[in-house]
mmCIF file of C-alpha atoms in Angstrom:
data_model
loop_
_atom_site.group_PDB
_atom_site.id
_atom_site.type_symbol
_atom_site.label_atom_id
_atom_site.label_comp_id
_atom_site.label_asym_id
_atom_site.label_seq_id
_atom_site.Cartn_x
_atom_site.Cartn_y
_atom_site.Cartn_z
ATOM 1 C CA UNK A 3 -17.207 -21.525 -11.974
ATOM 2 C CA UNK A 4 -14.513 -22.105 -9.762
ATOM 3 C CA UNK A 5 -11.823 -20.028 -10.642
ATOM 4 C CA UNK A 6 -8.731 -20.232 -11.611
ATOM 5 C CA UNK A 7 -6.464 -22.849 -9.077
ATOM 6 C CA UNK A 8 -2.756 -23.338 -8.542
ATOM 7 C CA UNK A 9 -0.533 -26.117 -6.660
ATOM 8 C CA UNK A 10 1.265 -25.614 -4.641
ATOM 9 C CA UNK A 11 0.903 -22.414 -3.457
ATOM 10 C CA UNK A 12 4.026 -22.539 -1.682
ATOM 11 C CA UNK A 13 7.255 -24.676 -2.720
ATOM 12 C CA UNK A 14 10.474 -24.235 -1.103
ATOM 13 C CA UNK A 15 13.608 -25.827 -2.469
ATOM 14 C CA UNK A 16 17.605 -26.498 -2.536
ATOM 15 C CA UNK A 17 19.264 -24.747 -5.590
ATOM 16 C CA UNK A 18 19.468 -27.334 -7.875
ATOM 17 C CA UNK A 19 16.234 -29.033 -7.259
ATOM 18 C CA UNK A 20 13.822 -29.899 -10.075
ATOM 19 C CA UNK A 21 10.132 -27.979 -9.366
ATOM 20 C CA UNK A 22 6.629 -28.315 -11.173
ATOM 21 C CA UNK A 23 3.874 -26.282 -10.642
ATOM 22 C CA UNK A 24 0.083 -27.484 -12.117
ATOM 23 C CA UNK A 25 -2.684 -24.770 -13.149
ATOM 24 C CA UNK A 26 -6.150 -25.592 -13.803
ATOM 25 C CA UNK A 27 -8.076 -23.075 -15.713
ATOM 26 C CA UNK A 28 -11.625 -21.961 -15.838
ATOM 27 C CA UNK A 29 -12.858 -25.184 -17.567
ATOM 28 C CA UNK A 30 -14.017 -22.946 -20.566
ATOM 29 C CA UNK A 31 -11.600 -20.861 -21.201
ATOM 30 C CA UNK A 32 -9.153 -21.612 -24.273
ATOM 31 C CA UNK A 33 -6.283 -19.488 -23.730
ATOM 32 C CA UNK A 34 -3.428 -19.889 -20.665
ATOM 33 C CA UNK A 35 -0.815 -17.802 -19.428
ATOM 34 C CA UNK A 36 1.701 -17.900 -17.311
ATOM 35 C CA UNK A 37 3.437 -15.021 -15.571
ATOM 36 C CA UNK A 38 6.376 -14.420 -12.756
ATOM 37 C CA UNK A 39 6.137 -11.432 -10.511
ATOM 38 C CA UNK A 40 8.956 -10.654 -8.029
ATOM 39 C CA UNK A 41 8.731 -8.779 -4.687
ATOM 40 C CA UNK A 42 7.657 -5.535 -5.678
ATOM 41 C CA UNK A 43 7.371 -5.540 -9.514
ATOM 42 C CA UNK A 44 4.053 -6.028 -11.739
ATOM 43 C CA UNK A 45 4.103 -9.809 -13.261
ATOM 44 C CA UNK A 46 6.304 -10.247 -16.486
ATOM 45 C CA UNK A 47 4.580 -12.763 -18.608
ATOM 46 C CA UNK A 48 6.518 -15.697 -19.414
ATOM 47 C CA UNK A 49 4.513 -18.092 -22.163
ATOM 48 C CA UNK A 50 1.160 -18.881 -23.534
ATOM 49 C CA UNK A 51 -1.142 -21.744 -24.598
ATOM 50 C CA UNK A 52 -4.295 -21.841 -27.356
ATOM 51 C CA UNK A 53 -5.689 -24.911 -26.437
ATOM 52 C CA UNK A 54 -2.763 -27.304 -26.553
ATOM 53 C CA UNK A 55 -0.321 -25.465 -28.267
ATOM 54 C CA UNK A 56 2.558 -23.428 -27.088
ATOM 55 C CA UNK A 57 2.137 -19.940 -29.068
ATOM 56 C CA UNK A 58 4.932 -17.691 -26.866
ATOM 57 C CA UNK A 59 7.444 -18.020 -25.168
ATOM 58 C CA UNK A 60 9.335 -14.986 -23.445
ATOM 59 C CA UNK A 61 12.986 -14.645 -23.645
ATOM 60 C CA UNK A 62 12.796 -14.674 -19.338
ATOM 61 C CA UNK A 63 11.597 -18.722 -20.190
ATOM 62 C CA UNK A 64 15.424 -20.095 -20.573
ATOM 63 C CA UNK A 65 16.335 -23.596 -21.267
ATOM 64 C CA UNK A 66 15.658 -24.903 -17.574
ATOM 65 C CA UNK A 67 12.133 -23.775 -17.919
ATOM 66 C CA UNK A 68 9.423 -25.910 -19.910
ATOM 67 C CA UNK A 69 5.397 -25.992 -20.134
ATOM 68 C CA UNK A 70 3.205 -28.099 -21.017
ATOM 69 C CA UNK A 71 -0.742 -28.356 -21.735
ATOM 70 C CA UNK A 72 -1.527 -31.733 -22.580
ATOM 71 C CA UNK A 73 -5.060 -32.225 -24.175
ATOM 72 C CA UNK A 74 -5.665 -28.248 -23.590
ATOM 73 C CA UNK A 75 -6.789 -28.439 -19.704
ATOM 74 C CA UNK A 76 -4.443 -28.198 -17.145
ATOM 75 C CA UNK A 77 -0.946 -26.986 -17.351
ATOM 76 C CA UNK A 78 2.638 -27.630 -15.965
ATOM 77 C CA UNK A 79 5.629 -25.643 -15.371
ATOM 78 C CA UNK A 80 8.881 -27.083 -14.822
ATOM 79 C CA UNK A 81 11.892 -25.786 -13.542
ATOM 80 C CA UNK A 82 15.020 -27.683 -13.680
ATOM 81 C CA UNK A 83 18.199 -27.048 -11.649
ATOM 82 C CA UNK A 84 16.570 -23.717 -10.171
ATOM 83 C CA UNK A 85 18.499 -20.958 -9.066
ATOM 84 C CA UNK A 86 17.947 -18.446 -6.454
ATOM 85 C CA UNK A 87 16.768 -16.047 -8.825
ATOM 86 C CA UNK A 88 13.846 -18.249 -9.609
ATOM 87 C CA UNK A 89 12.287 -17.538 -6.403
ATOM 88 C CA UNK A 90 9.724 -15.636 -7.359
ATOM 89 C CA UNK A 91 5.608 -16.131 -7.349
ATOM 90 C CA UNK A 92 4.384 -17.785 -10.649
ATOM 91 C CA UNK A 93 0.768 -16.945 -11.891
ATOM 92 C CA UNK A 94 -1.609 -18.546 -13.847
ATOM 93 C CA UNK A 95 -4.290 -16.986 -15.764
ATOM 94 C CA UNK A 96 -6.804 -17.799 -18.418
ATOM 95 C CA UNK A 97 -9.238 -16.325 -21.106
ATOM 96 C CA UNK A 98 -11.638 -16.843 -23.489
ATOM 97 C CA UNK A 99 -10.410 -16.917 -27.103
ATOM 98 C CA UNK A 100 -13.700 -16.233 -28.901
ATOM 99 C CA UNK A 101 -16.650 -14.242 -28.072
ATOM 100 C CA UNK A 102 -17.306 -10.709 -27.610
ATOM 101 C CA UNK A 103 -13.460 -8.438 -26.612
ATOM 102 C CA UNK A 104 -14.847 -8.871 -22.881
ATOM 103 C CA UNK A 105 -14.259 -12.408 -23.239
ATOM 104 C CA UNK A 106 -10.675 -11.731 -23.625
ATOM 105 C CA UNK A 107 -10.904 -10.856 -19.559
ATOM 106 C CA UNK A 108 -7.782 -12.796 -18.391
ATOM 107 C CA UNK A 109 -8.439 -14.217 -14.750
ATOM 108 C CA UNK A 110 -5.561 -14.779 -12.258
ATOM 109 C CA UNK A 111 -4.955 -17.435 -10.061
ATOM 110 C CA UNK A 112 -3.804 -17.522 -6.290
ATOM 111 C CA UNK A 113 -0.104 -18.318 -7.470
ATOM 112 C CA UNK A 114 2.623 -20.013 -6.549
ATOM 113 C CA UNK A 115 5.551 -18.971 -3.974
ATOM 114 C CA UNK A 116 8.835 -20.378 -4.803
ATOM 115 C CA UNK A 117 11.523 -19.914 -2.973
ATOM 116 C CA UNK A 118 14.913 -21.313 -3.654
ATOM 117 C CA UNK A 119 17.586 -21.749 -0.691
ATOM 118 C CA UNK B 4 7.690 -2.523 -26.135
ATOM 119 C CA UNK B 5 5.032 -1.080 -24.025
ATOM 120 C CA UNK B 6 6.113 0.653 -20.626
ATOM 121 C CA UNK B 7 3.262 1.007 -18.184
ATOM 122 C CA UNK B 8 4.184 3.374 -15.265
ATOM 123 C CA UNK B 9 2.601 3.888 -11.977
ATOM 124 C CA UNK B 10 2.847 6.811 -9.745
ATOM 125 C CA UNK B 11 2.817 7.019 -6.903
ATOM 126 C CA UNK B 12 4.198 3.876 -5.827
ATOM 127 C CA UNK B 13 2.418 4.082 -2.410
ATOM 128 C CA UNK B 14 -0.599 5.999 -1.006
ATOM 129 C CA UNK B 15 -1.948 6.471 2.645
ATOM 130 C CA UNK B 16 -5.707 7.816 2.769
ATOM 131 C CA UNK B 17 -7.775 8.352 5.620
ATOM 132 C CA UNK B 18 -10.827 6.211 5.705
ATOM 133 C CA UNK B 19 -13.655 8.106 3.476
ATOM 134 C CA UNK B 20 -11.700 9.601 0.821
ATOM 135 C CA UNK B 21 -11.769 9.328 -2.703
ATOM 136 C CA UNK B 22 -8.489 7.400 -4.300
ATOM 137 C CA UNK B 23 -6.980 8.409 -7.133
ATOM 138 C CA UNK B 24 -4.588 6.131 -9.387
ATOM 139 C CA UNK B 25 -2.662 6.301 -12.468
ATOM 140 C CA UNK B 26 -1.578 4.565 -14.902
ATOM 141 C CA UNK B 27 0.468 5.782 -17.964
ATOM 142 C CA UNK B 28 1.813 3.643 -21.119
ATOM 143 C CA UNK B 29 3.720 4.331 -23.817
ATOM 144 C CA UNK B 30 2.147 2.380 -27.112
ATOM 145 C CA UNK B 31 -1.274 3.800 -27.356
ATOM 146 C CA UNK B 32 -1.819 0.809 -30.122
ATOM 147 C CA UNK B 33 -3.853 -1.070 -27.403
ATOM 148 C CA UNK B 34 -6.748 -3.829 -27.373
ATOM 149 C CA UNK B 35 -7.721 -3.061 -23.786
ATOM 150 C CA UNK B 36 -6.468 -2.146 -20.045
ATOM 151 C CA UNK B 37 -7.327 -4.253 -16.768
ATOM 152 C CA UNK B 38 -6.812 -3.078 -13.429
ATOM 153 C CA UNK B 39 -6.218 -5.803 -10.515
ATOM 154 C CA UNK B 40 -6.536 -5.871 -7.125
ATOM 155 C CA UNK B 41 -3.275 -7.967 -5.487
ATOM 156 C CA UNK B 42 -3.288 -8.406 -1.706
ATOM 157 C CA UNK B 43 -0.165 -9.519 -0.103
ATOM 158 C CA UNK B 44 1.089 -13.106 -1.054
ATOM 159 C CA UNK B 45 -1.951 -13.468 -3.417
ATOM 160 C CA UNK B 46 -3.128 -13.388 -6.776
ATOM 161 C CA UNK B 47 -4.880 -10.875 -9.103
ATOM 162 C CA UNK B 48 -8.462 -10.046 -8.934
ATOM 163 C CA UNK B 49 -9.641 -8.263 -11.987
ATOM 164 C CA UNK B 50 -11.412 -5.265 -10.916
ATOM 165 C CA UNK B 51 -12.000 -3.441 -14.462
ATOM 166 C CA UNK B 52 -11.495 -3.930 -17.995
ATOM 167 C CA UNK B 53 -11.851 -1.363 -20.467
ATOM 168 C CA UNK B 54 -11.846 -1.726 -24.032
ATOM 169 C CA UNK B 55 -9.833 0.469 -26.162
ATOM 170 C CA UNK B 56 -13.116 2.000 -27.949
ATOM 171 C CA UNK B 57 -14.262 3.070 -24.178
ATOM 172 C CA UNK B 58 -13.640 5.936 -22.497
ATOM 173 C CA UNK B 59 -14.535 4.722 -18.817
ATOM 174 C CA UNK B 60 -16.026 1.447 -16.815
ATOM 175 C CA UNK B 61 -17.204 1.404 -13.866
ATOM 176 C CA UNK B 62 -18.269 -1.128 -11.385
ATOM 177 C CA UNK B 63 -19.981 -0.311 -7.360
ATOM 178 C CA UNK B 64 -17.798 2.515 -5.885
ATOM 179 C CA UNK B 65 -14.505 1.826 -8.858
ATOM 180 C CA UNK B 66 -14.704 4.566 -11.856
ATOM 181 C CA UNK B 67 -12.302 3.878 -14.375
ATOM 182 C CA UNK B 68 -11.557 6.259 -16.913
ATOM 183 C CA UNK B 69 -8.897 5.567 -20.465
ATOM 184 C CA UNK B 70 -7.556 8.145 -22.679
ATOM 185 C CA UNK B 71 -5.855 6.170 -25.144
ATOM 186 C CA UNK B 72 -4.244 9.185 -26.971
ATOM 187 C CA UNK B 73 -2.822 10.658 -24.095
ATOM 188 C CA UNK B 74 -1.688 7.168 -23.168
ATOM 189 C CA UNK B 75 -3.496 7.316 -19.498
ATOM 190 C CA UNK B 76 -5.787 5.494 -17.379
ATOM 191 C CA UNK B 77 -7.172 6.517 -13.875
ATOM 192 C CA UNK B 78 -9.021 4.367 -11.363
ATOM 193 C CA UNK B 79 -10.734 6.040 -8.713
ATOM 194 C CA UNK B 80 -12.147 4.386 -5.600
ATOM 195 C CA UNK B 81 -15.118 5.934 -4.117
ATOM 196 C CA UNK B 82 -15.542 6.702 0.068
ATOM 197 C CA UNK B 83 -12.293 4.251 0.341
ATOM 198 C CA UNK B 84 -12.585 1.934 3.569
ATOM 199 C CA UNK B 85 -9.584 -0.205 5.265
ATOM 200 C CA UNK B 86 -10.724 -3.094 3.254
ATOM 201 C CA UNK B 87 -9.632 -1.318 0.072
ATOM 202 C CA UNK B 88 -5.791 -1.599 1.484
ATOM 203 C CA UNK B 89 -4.125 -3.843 -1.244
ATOM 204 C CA UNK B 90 -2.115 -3.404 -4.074
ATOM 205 C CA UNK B 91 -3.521 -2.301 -7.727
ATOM 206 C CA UNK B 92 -2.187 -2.598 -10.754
ATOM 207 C CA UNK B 93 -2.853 -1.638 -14.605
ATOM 208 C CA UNK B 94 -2.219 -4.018 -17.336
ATOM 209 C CA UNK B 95 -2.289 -2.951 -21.094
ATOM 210 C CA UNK B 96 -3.245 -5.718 -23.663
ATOM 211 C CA UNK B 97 -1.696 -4.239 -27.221
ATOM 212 C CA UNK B 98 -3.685 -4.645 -30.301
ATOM 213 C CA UNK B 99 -1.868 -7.156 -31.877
ATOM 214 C CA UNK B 100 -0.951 -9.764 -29.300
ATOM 215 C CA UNK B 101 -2.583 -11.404 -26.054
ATOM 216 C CA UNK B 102 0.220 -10.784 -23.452
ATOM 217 C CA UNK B 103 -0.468 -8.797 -20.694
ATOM 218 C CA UNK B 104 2.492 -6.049 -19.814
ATOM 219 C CA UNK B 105 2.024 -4.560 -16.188
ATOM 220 C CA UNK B 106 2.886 -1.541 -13.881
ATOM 221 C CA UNK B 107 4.439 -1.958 -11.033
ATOM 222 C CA UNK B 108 1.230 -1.211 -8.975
ATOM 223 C CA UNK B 109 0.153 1.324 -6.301
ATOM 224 C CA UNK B 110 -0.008 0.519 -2.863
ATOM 225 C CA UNK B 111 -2.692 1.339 -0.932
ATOM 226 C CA UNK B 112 -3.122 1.790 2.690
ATOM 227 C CA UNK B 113 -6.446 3.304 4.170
ATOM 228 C CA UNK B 114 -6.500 4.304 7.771
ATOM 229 C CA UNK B 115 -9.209 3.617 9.731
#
């Protein structure tokens, strides 16, 4: 088990720029997540996967933002034309959908930074 | 929609003393509560999870304790040493969906 992993962990840009950011879950866990946590503040969750499909999205995930999890591994989150208040640290996590309520145990990833000049 | 709320925002201990934390939210529909470690510029580590059938978890020197009704959970750190300086934060799963909705977090600084 080799935890949850995130790349980059640190992407600076120009306001503007397109950014994507892969997560690789525990290789057995179903469900993914995806938070955004600015300086100071608790994460805010953003959207959700079961397996391949999309089943949230927050209202914080406007138009510029999109996810993906092709074939229910890994995931990617875009950000087109970012704006300064994008910069902010984006988490990954992922659980177990089935099993006993422990299973629901969402692990975190190392993040990543993004910061927008 | 849920509010979790942690007080105090910051803490300084001298090295050996029990650490107190709370947590307080305000749907007490929930599935279960995680607390996290977060040190600076990193991720989460999941220290605890309690279910919302449990009254407390605990784990080595971390007690933590959930009154659902009351809408409060407490994590206390036993004999805290500098390496407990970080960041911790609750998280409250409700009952009927999978997000995660998070306090702010308390930080933690134990002097040596």
């Amino acid at each position: 088990d080799t935890g949850v992993s995130q790349n980059p962990r640190h992407k600076i840009t120009k306001r503007g720029q397109n950014v994507t950011f892969r997560c690789d879950p525990i290789s057995e866990h179903n469900r993914l997540y995806w938070y955004r946590q600015t300086l100071g503040q608790g994460p805010e969750f953003l959207t959700y996967f079961q397996n391949e499909a999309q089943l949230e999205k927050s209202r914080l995930l406007s138009d510029r933002f999109s996810a993906e999890r092709p074939k229910g591994s890994f995931s990617t989150l875009e950000i087109q034309r970012t704006e300064q208040g994008d910069s902010a640290m984006y988490l990954c996590a992922s659980s177990l959908a089935e099993g006993s309520p422990q299973d629901n145990e969402q692990f975190f990833g190392p993040g990543t930074r993004l910061t927008v000049l | 929609k849920q509010e979790v709320t942690q007080i105090p925002a910051a803490l300084s201990v001298p090295e050996g003393e029990n650490l107190v934390l709370n947590c307080s939210f305000t749907d007490s529909a929930i599935y279960n509560l995680q607390w996290f470690r977060q040190d600076p510029g990193k991720g989460l580590t999941s220290l605890l999870l309690i279910q919302s059938s449990q009254r407390e978890q605990t784990s080595g020197r971390l007690n933590a304790s959930l009154d659902k009704s009351s809408g409060r959970s407490t994590l206390y750190i036993a004999a805290s040493q500098p390496g407990d300086s970080a960041t911790y934060l609750c998280a409250v799963r409700p009952q009927d969906d999978y997000k995660l909705s998070f306090g702010a977090g308390t930080t933690v600084t134990v002097r040596a």
